Structure formats: C-alpha cells, structure tokens
Short mmCIF file of C-alpha atoms and ligand atoms in Angstrom, two decimals:
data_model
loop_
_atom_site.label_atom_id
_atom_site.label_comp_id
_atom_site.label_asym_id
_atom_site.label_seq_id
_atom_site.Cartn_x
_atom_site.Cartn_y
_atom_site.Cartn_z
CA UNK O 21 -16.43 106.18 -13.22
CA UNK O 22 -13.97 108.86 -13.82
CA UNK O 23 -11.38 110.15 -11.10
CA UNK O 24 -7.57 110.09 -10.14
CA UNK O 25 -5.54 107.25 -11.25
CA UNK O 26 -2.43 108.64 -9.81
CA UNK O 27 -1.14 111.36 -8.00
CA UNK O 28 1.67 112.68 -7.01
CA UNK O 29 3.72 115.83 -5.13
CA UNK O 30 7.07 117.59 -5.43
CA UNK O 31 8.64 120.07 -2.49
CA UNK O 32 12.35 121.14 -2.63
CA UNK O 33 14.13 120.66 0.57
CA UNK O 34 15.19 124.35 1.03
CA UNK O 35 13.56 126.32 3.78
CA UNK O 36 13.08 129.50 5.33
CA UNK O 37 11.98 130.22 8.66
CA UNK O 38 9.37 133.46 9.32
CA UNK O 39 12.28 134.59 11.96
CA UNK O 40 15.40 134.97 9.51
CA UNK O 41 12.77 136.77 7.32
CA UNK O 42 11.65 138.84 9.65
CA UNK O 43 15.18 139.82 11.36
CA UNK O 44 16.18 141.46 8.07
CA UNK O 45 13.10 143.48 7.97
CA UNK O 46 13.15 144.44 11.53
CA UNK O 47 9.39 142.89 11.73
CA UNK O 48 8.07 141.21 14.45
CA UNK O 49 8.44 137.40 14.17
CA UNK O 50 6.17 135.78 16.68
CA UNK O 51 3.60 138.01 15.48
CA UNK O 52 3.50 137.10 12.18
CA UNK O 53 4.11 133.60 13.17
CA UNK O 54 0.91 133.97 15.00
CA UNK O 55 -1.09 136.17 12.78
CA UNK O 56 -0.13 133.59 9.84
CA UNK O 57 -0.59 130.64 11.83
CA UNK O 58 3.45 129.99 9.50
CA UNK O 59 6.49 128.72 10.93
CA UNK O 60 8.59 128.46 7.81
CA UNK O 61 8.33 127.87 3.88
CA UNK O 62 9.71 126.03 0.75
CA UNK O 63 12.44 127.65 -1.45
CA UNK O 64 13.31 126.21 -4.46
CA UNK O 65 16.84 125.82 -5.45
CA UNK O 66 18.46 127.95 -8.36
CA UNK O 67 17.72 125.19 -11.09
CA UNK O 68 14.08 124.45 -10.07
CA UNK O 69 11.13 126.24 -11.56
CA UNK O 70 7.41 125.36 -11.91
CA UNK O 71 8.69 122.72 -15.15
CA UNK O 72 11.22 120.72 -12.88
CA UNK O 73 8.89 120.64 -9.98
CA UNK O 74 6.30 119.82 -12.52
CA UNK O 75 7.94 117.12 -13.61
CA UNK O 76 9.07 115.62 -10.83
CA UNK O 77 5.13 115.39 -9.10
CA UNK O 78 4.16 114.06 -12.36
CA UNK O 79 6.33 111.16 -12.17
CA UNK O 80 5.34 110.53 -9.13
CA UNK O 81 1.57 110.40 -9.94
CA UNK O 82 3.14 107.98 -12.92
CA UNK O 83 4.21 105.79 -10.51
CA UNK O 84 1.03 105.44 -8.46
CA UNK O 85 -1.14 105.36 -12.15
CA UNK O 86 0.82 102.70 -13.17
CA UNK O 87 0.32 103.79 -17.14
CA UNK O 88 2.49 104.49 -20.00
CA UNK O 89 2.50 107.41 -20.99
CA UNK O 90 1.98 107.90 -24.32
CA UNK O 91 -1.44 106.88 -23.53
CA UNK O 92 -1.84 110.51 -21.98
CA UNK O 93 -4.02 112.67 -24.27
CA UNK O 94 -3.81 115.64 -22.07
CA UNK O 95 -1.46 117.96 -20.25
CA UNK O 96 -1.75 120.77 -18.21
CA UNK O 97 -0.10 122.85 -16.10
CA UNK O 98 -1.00 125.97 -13.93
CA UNK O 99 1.10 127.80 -12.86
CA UNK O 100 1.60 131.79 -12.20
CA UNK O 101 5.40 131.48 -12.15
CA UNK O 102 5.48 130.34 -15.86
CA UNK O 103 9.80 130.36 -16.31
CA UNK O 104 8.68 131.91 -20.01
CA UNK O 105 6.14 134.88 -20.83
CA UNK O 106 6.02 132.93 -24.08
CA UNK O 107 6.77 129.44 -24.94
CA UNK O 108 4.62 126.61 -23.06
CA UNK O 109 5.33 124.52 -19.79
CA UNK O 110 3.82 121.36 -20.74
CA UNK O 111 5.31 120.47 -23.88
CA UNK O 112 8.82 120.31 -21.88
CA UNK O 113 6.44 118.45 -18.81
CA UNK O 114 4.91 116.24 -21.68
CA UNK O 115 8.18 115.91 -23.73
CA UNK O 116 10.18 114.61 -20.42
CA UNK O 117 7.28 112.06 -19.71
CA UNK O 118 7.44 110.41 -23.13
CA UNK O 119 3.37 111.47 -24.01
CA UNK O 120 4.54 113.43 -27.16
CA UNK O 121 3.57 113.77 -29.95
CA UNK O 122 0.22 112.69 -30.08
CA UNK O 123 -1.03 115.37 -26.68
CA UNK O 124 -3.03 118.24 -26.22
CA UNK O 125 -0.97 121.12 -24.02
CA UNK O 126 -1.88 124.58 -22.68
CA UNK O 127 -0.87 126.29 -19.79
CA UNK O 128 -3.00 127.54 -17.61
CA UNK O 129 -3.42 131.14 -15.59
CA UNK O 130 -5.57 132.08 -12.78
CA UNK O 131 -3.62 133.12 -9.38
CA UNK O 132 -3.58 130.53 -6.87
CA UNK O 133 -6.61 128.44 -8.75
CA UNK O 134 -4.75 127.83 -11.66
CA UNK O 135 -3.85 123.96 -10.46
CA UNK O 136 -7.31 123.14 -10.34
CA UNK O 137 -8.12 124.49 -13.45
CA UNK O 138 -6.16 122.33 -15.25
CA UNK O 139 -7.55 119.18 -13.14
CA UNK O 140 -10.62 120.81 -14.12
CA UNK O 141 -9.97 120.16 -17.81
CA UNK O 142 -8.41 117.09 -17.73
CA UNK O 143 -10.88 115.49 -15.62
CA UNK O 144 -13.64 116.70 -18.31
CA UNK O 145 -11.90 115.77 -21.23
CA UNK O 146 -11.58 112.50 -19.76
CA UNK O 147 -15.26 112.50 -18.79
CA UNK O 148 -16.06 113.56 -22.19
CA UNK O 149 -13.99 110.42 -24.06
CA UNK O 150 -12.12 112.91 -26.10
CA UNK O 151 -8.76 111.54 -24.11
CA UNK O 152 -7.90 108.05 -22.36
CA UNK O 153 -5.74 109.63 -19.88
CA UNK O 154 -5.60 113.14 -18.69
CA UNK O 155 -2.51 114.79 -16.59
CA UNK O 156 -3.21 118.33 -14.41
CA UNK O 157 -0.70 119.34 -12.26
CA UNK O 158 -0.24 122.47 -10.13
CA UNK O 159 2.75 123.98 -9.50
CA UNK O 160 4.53 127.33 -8.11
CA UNK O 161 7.59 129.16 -7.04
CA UNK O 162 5.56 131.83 -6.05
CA UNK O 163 7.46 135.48 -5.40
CA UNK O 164 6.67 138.20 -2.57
CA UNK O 165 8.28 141.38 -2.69
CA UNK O 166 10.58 141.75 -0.13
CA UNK O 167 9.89 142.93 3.26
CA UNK O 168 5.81 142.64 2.03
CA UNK O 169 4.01 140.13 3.53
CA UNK O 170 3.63 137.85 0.94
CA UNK O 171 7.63 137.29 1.39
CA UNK O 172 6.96 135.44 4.93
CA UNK O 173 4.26 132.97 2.79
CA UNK O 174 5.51 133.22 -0.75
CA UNK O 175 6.71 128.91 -1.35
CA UNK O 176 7.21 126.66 -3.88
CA UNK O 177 6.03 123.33 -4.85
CA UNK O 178 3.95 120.94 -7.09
CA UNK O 179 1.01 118.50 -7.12
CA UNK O 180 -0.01 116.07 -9.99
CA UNK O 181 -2.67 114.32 -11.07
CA UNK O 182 -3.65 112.13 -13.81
CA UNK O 183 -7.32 111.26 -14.44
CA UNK O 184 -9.04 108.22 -16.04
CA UNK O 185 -11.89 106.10 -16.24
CA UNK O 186 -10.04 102.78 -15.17
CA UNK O 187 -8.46 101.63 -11.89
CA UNK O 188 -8.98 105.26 -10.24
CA UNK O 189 -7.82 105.80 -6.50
CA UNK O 190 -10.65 108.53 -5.98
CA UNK O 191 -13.97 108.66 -8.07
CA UNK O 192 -14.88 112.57 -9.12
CA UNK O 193 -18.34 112.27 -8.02
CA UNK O 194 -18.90 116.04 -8.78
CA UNK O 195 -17.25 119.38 -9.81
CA UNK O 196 -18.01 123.15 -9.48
CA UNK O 197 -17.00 126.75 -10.17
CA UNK O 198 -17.75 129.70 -8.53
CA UNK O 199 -16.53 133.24 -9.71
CA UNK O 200 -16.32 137.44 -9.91
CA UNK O 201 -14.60 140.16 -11.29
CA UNK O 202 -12.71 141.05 -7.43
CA UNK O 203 -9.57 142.57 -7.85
CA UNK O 204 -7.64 141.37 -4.53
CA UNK O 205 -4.28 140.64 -6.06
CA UNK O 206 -2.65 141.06 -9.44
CA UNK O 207 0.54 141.63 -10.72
CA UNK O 208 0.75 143.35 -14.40
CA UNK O 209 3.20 142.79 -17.43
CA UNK O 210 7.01 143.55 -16.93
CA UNK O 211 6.43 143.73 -13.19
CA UNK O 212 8.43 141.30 -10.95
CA UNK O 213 6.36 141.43 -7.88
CA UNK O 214 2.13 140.93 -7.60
CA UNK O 215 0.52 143.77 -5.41
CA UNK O 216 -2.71 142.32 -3.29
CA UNK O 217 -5.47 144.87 -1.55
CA UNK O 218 -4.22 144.12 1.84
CA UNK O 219 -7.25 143.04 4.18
CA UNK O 220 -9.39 143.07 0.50
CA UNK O 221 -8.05 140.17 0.15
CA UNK O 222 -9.69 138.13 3.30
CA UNK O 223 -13.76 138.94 3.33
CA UNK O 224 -14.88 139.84 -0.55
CA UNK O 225 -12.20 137.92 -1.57
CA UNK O 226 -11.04 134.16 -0.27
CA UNK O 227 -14.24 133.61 2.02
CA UNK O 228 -17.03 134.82 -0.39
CA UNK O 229 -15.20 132.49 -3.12
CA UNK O 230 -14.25 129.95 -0.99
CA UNK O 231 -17.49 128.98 1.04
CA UNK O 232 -19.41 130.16 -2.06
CA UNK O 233 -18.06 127.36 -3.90
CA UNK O 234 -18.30 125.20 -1.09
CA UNK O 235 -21.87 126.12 -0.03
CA UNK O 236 -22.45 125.71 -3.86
CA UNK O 237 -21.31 122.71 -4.40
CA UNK O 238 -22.77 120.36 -1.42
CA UNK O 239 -26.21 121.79 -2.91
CA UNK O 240 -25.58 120.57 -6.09
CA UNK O 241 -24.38 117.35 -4.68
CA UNK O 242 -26.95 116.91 -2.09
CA UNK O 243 -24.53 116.82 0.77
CA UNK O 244 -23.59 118.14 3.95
CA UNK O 245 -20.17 119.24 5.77
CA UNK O 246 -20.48 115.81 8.08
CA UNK O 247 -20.80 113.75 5.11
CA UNK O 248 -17.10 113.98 4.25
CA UNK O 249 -14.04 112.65 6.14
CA UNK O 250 -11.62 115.28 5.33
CA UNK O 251 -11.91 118.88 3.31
CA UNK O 252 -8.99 120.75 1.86
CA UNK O 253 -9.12 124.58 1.31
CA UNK O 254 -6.45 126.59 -0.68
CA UNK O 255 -3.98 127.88 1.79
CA UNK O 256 -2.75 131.28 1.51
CA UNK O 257 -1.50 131.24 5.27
CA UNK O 258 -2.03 128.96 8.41
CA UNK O 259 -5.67 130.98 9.84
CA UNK O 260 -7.82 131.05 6.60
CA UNK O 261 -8.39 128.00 5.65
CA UNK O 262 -9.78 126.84 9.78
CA UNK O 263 -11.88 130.06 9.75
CA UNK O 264 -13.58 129.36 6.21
CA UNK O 265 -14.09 125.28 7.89
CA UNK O 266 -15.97 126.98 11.00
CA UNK O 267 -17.91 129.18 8.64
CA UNK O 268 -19.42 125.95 6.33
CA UNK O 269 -19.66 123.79 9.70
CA UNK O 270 -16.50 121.63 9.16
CA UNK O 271 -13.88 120.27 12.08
CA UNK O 272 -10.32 120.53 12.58
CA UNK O 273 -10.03 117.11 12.47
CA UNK O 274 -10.99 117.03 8.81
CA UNK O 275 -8.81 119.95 7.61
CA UNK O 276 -5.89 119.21 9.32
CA UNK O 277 -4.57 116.04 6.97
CA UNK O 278 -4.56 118.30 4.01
CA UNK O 279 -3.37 121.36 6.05
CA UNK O 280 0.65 121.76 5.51
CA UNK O 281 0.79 125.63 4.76
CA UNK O 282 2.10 126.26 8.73
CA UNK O 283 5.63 124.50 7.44
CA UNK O 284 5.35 124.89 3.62
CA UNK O 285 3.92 128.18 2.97
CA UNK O 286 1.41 128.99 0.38
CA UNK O 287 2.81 127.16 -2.82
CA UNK O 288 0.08 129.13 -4.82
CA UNK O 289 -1.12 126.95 -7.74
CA UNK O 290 0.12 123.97 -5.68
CA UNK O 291 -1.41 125.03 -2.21
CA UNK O 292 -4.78 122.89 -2.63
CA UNK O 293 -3.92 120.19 -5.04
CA UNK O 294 -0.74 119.54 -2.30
CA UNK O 295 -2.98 119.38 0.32
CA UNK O 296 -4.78 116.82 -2.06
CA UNK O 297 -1.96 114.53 -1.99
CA UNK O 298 -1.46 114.56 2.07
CA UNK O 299 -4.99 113.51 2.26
CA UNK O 300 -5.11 110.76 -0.26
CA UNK O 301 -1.76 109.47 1.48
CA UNK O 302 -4.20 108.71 4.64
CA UNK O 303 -7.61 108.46 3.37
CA UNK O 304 -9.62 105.06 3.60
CA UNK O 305 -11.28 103.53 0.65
CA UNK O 306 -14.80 105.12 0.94
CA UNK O 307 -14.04 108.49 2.60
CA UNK O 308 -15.79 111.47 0.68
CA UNK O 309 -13.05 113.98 -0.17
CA UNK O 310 -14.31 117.99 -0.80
CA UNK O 311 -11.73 119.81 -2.67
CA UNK O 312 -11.99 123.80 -2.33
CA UNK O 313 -9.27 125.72 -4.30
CA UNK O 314 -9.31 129.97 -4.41
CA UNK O 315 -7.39 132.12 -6.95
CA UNK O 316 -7.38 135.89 -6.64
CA UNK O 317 -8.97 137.98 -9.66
CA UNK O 318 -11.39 135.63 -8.48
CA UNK O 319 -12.74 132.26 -8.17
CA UNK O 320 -12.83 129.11 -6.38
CA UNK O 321 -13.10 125.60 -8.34
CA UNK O 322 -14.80 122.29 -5.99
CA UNK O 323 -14.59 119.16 -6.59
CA UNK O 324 -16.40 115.92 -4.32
CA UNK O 325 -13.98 112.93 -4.65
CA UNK O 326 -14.88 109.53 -3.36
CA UNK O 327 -11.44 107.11 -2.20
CA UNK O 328 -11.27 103.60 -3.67
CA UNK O 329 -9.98 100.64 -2.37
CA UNK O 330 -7.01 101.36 -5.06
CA UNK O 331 -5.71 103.36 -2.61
CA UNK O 332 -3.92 101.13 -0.59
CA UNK O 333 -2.02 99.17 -3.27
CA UNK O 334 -0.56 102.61 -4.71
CA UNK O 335 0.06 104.81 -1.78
CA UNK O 336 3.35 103.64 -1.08
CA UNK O 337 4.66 103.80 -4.90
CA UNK O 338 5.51 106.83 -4.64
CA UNK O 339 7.37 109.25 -1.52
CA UNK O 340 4.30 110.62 1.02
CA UNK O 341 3.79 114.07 0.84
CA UNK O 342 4.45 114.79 4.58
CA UNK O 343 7.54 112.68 4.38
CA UNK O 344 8.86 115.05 1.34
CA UNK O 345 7.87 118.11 3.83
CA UNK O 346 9.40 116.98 6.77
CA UNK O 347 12.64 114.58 5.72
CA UNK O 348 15.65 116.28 4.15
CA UNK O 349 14.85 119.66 4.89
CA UNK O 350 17.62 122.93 4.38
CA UNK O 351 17.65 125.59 6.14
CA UNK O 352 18.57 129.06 3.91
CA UNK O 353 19.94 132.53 5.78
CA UNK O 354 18.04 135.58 4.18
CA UNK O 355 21.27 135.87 1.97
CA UNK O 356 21.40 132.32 0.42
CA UNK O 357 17.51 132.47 -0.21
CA UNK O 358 17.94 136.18 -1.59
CA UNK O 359 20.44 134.88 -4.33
CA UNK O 360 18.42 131.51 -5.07
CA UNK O 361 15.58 134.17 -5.70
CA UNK O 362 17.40 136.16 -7.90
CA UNK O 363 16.92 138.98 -5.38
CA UNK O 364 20.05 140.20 -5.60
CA UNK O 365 20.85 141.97 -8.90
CA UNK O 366 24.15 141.03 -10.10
CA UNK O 367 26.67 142.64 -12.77
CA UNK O 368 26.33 140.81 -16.07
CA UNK B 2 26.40 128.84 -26.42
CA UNK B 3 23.67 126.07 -27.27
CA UNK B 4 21.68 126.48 -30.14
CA UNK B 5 18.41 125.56 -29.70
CA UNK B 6 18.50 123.45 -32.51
CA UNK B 7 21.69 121.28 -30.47
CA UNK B 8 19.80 122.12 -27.72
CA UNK B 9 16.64 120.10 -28.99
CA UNK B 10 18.51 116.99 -30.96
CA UNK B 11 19.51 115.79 -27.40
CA UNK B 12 15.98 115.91 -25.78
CA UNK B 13 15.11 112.62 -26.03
CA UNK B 14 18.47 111.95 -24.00
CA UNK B 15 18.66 114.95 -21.81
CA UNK B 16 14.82 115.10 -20.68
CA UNK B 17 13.89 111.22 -20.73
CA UNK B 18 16.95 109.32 -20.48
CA UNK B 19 16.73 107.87 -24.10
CA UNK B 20 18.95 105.24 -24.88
CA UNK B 21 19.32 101.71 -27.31
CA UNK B 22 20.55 97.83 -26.75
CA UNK B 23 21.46 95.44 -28.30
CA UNK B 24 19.50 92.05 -27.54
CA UNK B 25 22.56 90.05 -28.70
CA UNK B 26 25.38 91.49 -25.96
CA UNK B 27 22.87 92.56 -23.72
CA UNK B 28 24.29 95.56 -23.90
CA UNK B 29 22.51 99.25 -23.33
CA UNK B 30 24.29 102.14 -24.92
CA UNK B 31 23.59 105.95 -23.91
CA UNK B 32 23.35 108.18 -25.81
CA UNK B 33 22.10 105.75 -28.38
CA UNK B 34 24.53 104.13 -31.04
CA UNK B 35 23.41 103.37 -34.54
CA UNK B 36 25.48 99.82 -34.62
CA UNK B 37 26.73 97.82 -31.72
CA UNK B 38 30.35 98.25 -31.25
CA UNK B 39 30.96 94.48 -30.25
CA UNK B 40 28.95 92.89 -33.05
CA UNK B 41 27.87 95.15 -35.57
CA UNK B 42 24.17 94.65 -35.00
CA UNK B 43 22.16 97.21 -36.48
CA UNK B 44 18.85 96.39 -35.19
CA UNK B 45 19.12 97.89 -31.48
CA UNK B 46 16.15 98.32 -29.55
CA UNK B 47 14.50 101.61 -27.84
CA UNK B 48 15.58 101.53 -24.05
CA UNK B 49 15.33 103.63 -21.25
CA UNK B 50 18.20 104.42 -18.71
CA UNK B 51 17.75 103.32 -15.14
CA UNK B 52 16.59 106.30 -12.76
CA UNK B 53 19.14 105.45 -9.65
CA UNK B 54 23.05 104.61 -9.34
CA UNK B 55 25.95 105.37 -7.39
CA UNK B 56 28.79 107.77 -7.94
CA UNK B 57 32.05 106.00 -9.00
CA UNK B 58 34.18 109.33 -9.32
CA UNK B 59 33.60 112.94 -8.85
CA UNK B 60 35.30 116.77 -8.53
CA UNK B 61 34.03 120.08 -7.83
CA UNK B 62 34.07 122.86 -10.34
CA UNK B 63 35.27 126.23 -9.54
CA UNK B 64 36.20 127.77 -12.63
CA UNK B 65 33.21 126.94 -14.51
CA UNK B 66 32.61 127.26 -18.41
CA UNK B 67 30.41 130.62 -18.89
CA UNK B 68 26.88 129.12 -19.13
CA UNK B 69 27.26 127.65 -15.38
CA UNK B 70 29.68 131.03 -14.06
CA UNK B 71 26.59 131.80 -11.26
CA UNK B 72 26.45 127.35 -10.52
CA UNK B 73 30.31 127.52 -9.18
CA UNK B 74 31.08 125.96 -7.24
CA UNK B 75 29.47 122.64 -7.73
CA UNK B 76 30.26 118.97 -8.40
CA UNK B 77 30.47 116.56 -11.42
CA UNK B 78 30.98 112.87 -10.80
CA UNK B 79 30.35 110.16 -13.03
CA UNK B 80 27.60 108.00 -11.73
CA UNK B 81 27.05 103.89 -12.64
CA UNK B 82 23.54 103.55 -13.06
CA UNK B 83 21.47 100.23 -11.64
CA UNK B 84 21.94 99.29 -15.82
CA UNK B 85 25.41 99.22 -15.59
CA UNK B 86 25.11 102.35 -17.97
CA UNK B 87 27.59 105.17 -16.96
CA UNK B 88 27.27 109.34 -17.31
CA UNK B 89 28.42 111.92 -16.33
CA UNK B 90 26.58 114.96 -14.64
CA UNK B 91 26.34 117.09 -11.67
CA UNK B 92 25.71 116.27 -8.31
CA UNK B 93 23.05 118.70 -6.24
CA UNK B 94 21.84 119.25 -3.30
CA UNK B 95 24.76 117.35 -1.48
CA UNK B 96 27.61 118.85 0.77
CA UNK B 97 30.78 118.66 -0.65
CA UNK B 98 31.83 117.39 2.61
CA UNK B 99 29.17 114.29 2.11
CA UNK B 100 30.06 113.49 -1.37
CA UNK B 101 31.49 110.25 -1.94
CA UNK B 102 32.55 107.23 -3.98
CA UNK B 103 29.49 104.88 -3.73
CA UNK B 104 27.01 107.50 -2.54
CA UNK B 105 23.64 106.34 -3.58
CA UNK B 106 22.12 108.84 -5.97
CA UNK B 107 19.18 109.35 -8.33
CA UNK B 108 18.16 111.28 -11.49
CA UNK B 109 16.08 114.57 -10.85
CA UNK B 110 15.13 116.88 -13.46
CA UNK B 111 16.64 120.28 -13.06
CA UNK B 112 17.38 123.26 -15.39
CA UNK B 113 21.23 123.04 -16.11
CA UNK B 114 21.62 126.56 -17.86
CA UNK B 115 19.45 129.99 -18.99
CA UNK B 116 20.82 131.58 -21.94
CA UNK B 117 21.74 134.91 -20.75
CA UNK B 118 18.25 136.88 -19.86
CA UNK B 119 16.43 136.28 -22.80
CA UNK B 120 17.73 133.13 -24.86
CA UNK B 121 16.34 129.76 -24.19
CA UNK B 122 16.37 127.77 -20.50
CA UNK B 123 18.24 124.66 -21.05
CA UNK B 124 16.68 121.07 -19.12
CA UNK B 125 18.21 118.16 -18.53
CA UNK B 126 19.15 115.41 -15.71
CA UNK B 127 21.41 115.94 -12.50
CA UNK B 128 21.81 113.70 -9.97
CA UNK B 129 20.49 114.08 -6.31
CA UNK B 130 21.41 111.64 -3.02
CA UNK B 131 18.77 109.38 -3.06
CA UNK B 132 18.21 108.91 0.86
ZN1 ZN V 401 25.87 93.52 -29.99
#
C-alpha cells in the first residue's frame, strides 16, 4: 500500500526568544508567553530561504527512503515565502537532488496548508501509478510585521516527504479535505507583510477547519479519537492546537510528540508536516497517525497514517527532529534578527 | 556579475556536487576534467563528491567582492573532503573564534549571492561544522 518511504526535517539553529521581541516593542512578555503558550522561535540565517531549507529536509527524507533519485516522478513544494514571485522552487529542490529531467514540478500556495497540499498530490499521483516515487515537502520562513503579533510566532523551517508504494515507514490509510471561502489572513501583491482578522482568525477560522476536517475524516474512516496513538494539528501558537484536541476528544499525551511550536514557532507551511516528523521519530510500528493541517483563506487537509515496522531500521538515518530543535541552537538580539530579516532597509 | 547562463553551466557542480574519476588512478576530479591529467584516459566516470571533510586552511573576508558586500565579514577555508577531493568555499554558522585547522565540517546548501533586488538568486554549497 501507498505511504511515506522517507521523511525528513530541516530547522536553522538561530533563535529568538518572545522577551527580546517583546522588550523592543515595550509589550508584555510573560503575557504573550502565556497567551501563546511560545517561549522562542526559529530564524533563518541570511542565505536560507524556503529552497535551502527545502533541500536540506529533502535529503534527509533521501536518506531514510533509501532511493535514487532520479526515480522521483514528482516534486512539490509549498511554501508562502516563495524567494521568487516568478520562477519555481522545485526545479532548483529537484535539480540539487539529481531527479531532473524526467519530473513533474509546481509550487504550491495555500497559507499555512500549503505543505500538505503538496503531500496531498504526491501521495495521489503515487496512488494513481502515474509516478514511482513522489517528493512533498513543506517549508517556510514565514514574516510578521513588526511589533504585530505574528512577529512573536512568525519561524522558519521545513519537512519532507517522499511517498511510494514499496518499503513505506507509514501506510496512508486515508486522506481528506475540508474547505471555505473565510478570509482570516491574507497578504496581497507587492505587500511585504500578511494582515490576519485578529480573533477572526481562532473560531470561524482554525477550529471550524480544523475539527471539521478532523470530525470529517474519522467518519469517512470509521474511526474514533482513541483509535490513534498520537494526532498532530497545524500550530499557529502553543494554545490552539490542545484546545482543538479537547474539542474532538483527544489527550495531551497524543499531541504532545508532534507539538514543538512552544520552542519553534509556527513555521507555517512546515508547522504540521514538522510535527509529522517528531512523531514518526517515536512512533511504534502499528500506531495510527491522524494528520490535521489548517491554512488561512481556508482549509484544512487530513490524512490517517498507519507506522510500519520500517520504522525502526530508518529512524536513525537521518538527525531527529527534536534533536535539530534543541542541539546547536543561536540565540539572535532584536538587531541581528532585524538585519537577517531584511528589516532594516539599507542604502544600496 | 553572474550571468545566468555561467550561473547555470556550473549547476551540476554547485547544487549536487558533480564530479568525474578515473577508474585507472583512482582518482576523482572536481569540477569534472575531460581527460585524466596522469594518464590521459578519456573515459572518466560520473561521480559524486563526498558530503563531509575537514578544513585544512582558512581566512576571513572583510573586504568582500560586491556580490557578498552585506556577507562581510565571513570565512573561506579550503576543506579536504572524506574523497580526498579538495574545494574551496565558505564556512557558516561557526565563530571565528572556533574555526580551525581540522574542524570537522559538512556541505549544506545555502544561497551564496542575490543579484541586486531583482536579478537572479545564486545556490550553491557552503560548509557548516558538522557536530
Ligand atoms: Zn588516470
């Protein structure tokens, strides 16, 4: 049956911390430390984008696949931090893996969901025999204006996965979509920072998606929240993703393995499919894996995964995904991060 | 300035580490030769340069050329790779005070300039500590 083959994640070692952020904007740390449920976030350095992080992740889910590949028929990214308006991602992702020329690209779009979107695709396209191998990665260095509160979550990072029929770590047992017209967040041409609807954003938006896609999906699949060892929502800050678990009837205990958004922040296209990877890197062949992704505009893609014994032998071929969050780490003042953001507008 | 046309010739080499041997030296040449130097053996085979090393020499730039004027200062070293192939390229996310002959270090891919604000971003290898 079809399903992951390899996977694989990508954080830069530059952080922030909610206080330096806050100390510039005379805000009140501990309360949005508490109100996020976020102690710090991912920054990526001045020469990373959404294509090196891409392409780092996707090695590593190379590694763990264990293919070569120009075997891959398929390659997707999603991103919403694109480095061009025009000229594609992938071919540079698919160009530095050696799958050219013979390789279907696009990039994707969609908010935060667009990472899942592209797993989407590939997964189908393996399903459907058009392609042997399929790669979908999602990947972000996600911008909040500054002083706004999307600067204290606003992170960067990238998760990979390639799909197959053969040799898979995690079966797909099922997929689903769920989506409106809701316009919570949005950021139009030429502008440099998104704008959301403030508390718009929580009720119509991320909870009607997210447990409607949940809710939606164990239907289809005949199942039930106790039926699955661990569950990983898309992670705009620390608090929504345990509220929308209480709502559907799931515990702590199976969120928190795929839960890193308290000292990552919310990577955006990366958020869920990273929280993917942490999970995987524990799970035990057999566990049922519910995959819950949200982008703004809006939607939520599912998907029921089912771990294979696989998993053991190719865990370790590759770096952990808590071990890239927590080893290595930098810590940026506001001014540092502020130039590696292009913040700062310079003479030419 | 880079062309993208110069720009693109070196992909192979610059994105994927593209490189030749020859079977009779056991020799690996990067960036790839048409003949090998030692005994004129045309018939080299596709190879792949090894993704870890160590740095045998390095300095830090501070008056950079123009495409890497915001990058200053960083370092350059020249790294042996586990191949016995050597390059040259930059050294990131390292101290300057924790750079050293012998470091252990492995290839990342990074963007290594942007063509102004609208010309073409420019890919290619640097080299990380591998810890
Ligand atoms: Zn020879």
């Amino acid at each position: 049956m079809e399903g992951i083959v390899g996977y694989g994640a990508y954080i830069p070692r530059n952080r922030i911390k909610v206080e330096e952020i806050a100390k510039v904007w005379g805000a009140d740390a501990p309360s949005y430390k508490k109100g996020l449920m976020l102690e710090e976030k991912s920054v990526p350095s001045p020469d990373q984008d959404t294509i090196t992080m891409s392409v780092e992740a996707s090695k590593n889910a190379l590694k763990r696949a264990g293919i070569d590949p120009i075997d891959i028929g398929a390659v997707y990214i999603g991103s919403e931090s694109h480095p061009y308006a025009v000229k594609p991602s992938g071919t540079v992702l698919a160009e530095a893996l050696g799958a050219t020329p013979e390789v279907h690209t696009a990039d994707f779009e969609f908010a935060c969901k667009a990472g899942t979107e592209g797993m989407f695709v590939a997964l189908n396209l393996v399903k459907s025999g058009a392609v042997k191998y399929g790669l979908g990665v999602g990947a972000d260095t996600s911008q909040g204006a500054p002083g706004d509160a999307l600067e204290y979550s606003a992170a960067a990072g990238a998760a990979a996965f390639v799909f197959g029929k053969k040799n898979v770590v995690a079966e797909v047992l099922d997929t689903y979509a769920y989506m409106t017209d809701t316009p919570d967040f949005w950021r139009r041409e030429y502008e440099y920072y998104p704008q959301h609807g403030g508390r718009f954003t929580g009720e119509p938006a991320y909870f009607k998606h997210v447990t409607g896609a949940a809710r939606g999906l164990m239907k289809k699949a005949g199942m039930k929240p106790q039926d699955f060892s661990y569950v990983i929502f898309h992670q705009p800050n620390g608090k929504f993703p345990f509220k929308a678990g209480r709502k559907l009837g799931f515990s702590k205990p199976q969120i928190e393995p795929g839960w890193l958004v308290n000292k990552l922040g919310n990577t955006y296209s990366g958020s869920s499919p990273l929280g993917l990877t942490s999970t995987l890197d524990i799970a035990k062949p057999g566990d049922h894996i519910l995959l819950i992704s949200y982008g703004s505009g809006a939607g939520s893609d599912g998907f029921i995964l089912k771990v294979t014994s696989r998993i053991e032998d190719v865990r370790n071929l590759a770096p952990l995904t808590r071990d890239i969050l927590d080893q290595n780490k930098n810590y940026l003042e506001y001014g540092e991060y502020a130039k590696f953001r292009e913040k700062i507008r310079k003479a030419d | 300035m880079t062309t993208p046309s110069r720009y693109w010739r070196e992909i192979p080499q610059r994105y994927r580490g593209e490189a030749n041997s020859c079977e009779k030296c056991k020799k690996k040449f990067f960036p790839p030769r048409l003949i090998c130097p030692k005994c004129g053996n045309r018939d080299l085979a596709k190879a792949k340069i090894a993704d870890k090393g160590k740095v045998l020499s390095f300095t830090i730039i501070r008056v950079p050329p123009s495409p890497f004027k915001d990058q200053a200062p960083y370092a350059v070293g020249i790294v042996e790779l586990k191949d016995g192939v050597k390059i040259m390229g930059q050294i990131v996310e390292c101290d300057f005070k924790d750079l050293k002959v012998g470091l252990p270090v492995k290839i990342e891919f990074r963007k290594m300039f942007k063509e102004g604000h609208s010309g073409i971003l420019c890919y290619g290898y640097k080299f990380v500590p591998d810890s």
